[in-house]
Coordinates of C-alpha atoms in Angstrom, one line a residue:
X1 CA 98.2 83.6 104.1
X2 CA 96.5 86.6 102.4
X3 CA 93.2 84.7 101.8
X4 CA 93.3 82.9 105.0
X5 CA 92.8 86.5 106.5
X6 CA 90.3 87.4 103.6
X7 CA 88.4 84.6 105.0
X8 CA 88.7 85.7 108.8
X9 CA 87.7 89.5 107.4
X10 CA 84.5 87.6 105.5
X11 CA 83.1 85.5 108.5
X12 CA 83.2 88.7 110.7
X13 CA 81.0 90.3 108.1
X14 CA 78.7 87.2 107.3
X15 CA 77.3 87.0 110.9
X16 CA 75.0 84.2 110.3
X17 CA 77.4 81.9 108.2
X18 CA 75.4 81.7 105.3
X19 CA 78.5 82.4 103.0
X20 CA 76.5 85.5 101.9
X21 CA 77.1 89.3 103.0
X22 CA 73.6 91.2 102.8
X23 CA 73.3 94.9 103.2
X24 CA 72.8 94.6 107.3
X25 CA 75.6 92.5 107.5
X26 CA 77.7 95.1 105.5
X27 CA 75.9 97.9 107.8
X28 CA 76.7 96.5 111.0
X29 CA 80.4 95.8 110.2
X30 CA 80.8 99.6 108.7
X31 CA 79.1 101.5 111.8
X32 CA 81.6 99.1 114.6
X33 CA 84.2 100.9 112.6
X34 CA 82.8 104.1 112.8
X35 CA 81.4 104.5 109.3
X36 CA 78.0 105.7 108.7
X37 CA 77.0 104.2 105.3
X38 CA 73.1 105.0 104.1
X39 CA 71.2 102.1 103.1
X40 CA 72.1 103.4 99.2
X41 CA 75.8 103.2 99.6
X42 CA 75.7 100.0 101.1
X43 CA 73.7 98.7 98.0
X44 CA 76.3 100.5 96.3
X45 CA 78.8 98.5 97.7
X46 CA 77.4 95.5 97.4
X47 CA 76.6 96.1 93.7
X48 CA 79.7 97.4 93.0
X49 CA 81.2 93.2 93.5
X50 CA 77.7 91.4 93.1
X51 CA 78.9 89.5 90.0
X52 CA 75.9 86.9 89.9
X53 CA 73.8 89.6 90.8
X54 CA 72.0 88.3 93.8
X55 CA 72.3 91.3 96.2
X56 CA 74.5 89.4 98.1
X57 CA 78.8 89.1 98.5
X58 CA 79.9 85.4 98.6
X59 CA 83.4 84.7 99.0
X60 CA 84.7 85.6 95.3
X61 CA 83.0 88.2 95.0
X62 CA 84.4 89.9 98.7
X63 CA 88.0 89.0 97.4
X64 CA 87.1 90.9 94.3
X65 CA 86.3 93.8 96.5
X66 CA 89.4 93.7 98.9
X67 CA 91.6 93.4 95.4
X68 CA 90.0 96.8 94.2
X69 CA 90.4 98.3 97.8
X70 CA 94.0 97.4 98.2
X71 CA 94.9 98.5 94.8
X72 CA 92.9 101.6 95.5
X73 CA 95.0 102.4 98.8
X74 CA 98.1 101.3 97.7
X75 CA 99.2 104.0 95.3
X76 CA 102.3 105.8 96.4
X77 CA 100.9 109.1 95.3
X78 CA 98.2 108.9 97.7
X79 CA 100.5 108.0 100.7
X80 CA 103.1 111.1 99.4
X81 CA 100.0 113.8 99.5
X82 CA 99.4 112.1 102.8
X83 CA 102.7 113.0 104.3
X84 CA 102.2 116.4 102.7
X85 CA 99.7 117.2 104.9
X86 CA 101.5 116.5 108.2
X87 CA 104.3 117.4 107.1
X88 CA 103.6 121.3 106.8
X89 CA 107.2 122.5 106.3
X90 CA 108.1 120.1 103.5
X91 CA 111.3 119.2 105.2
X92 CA 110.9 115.4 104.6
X93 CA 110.2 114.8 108.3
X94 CA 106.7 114.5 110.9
X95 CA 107.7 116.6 113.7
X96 CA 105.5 115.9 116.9
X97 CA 104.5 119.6 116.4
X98 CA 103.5 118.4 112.9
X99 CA 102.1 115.7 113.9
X100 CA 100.1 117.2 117.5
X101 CA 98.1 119.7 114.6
X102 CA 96.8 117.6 112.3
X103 CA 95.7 114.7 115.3
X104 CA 94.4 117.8 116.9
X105 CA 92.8 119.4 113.5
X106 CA 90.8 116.0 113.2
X107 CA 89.5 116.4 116.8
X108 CA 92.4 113.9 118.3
X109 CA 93.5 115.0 121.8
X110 CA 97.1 113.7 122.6
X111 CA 98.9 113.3 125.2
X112 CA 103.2 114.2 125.2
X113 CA 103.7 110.6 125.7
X114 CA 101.5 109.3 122.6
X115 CA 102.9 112.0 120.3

């Protein structure tokens, strides 16, 4: 099931179906969610998985990269210091109060109802 959705993730990326990610690919994909990678970190990126060295992801190689990333973003420290930071009185809980000064810290305006 997992790689069926790695493949799903990899076709949005390789826009012209070659079966390789380039740079602009990569580019494109980061800025529609908001990132702002330089030309630099995308290579970066790219080099970090590039295996065959080609300047190019294929398939392997983009597993090999969402591996690292969920291993990266998986570690239970990281989501504890997370929770630290909204939850400012270390009571074990998120109150909406909490909750309303981080979104709002982060430039997030919210409504009663979506808190």
């Amino acid at each position: 099931k997992q790689v069926s959705e790695y493949k799903e993730a990899f076709s949005l990326f390789d826009k012209d179906g070659d079966g390789q990610i380039t740079t602009k690919e990569l580019g494109t994909v980061m800025r529609s969610l908001g990132q702002n990678p330089s030309e630099s970190e995308l290579q970066d990126m790219i080099n970090e998985v590039d295996a065959d060295n080609n300047g190019t992801i294929d398939f392997p190689e983009f597993l090999t990269m969402m591996a690292r990333k969920m291993k990266d973003t998986d570690s239970e420290e990281e989501i504890r210091e997370a929770f630290k930071v909204f939850d400012r009185d270390n009571n074990g809980f998120i109150s909406a109060a909490e909750l309303r000064h981080v979104m709002t810290s982060i430039g997030e305006k919210l409504t009663d109802d979506e808190v």
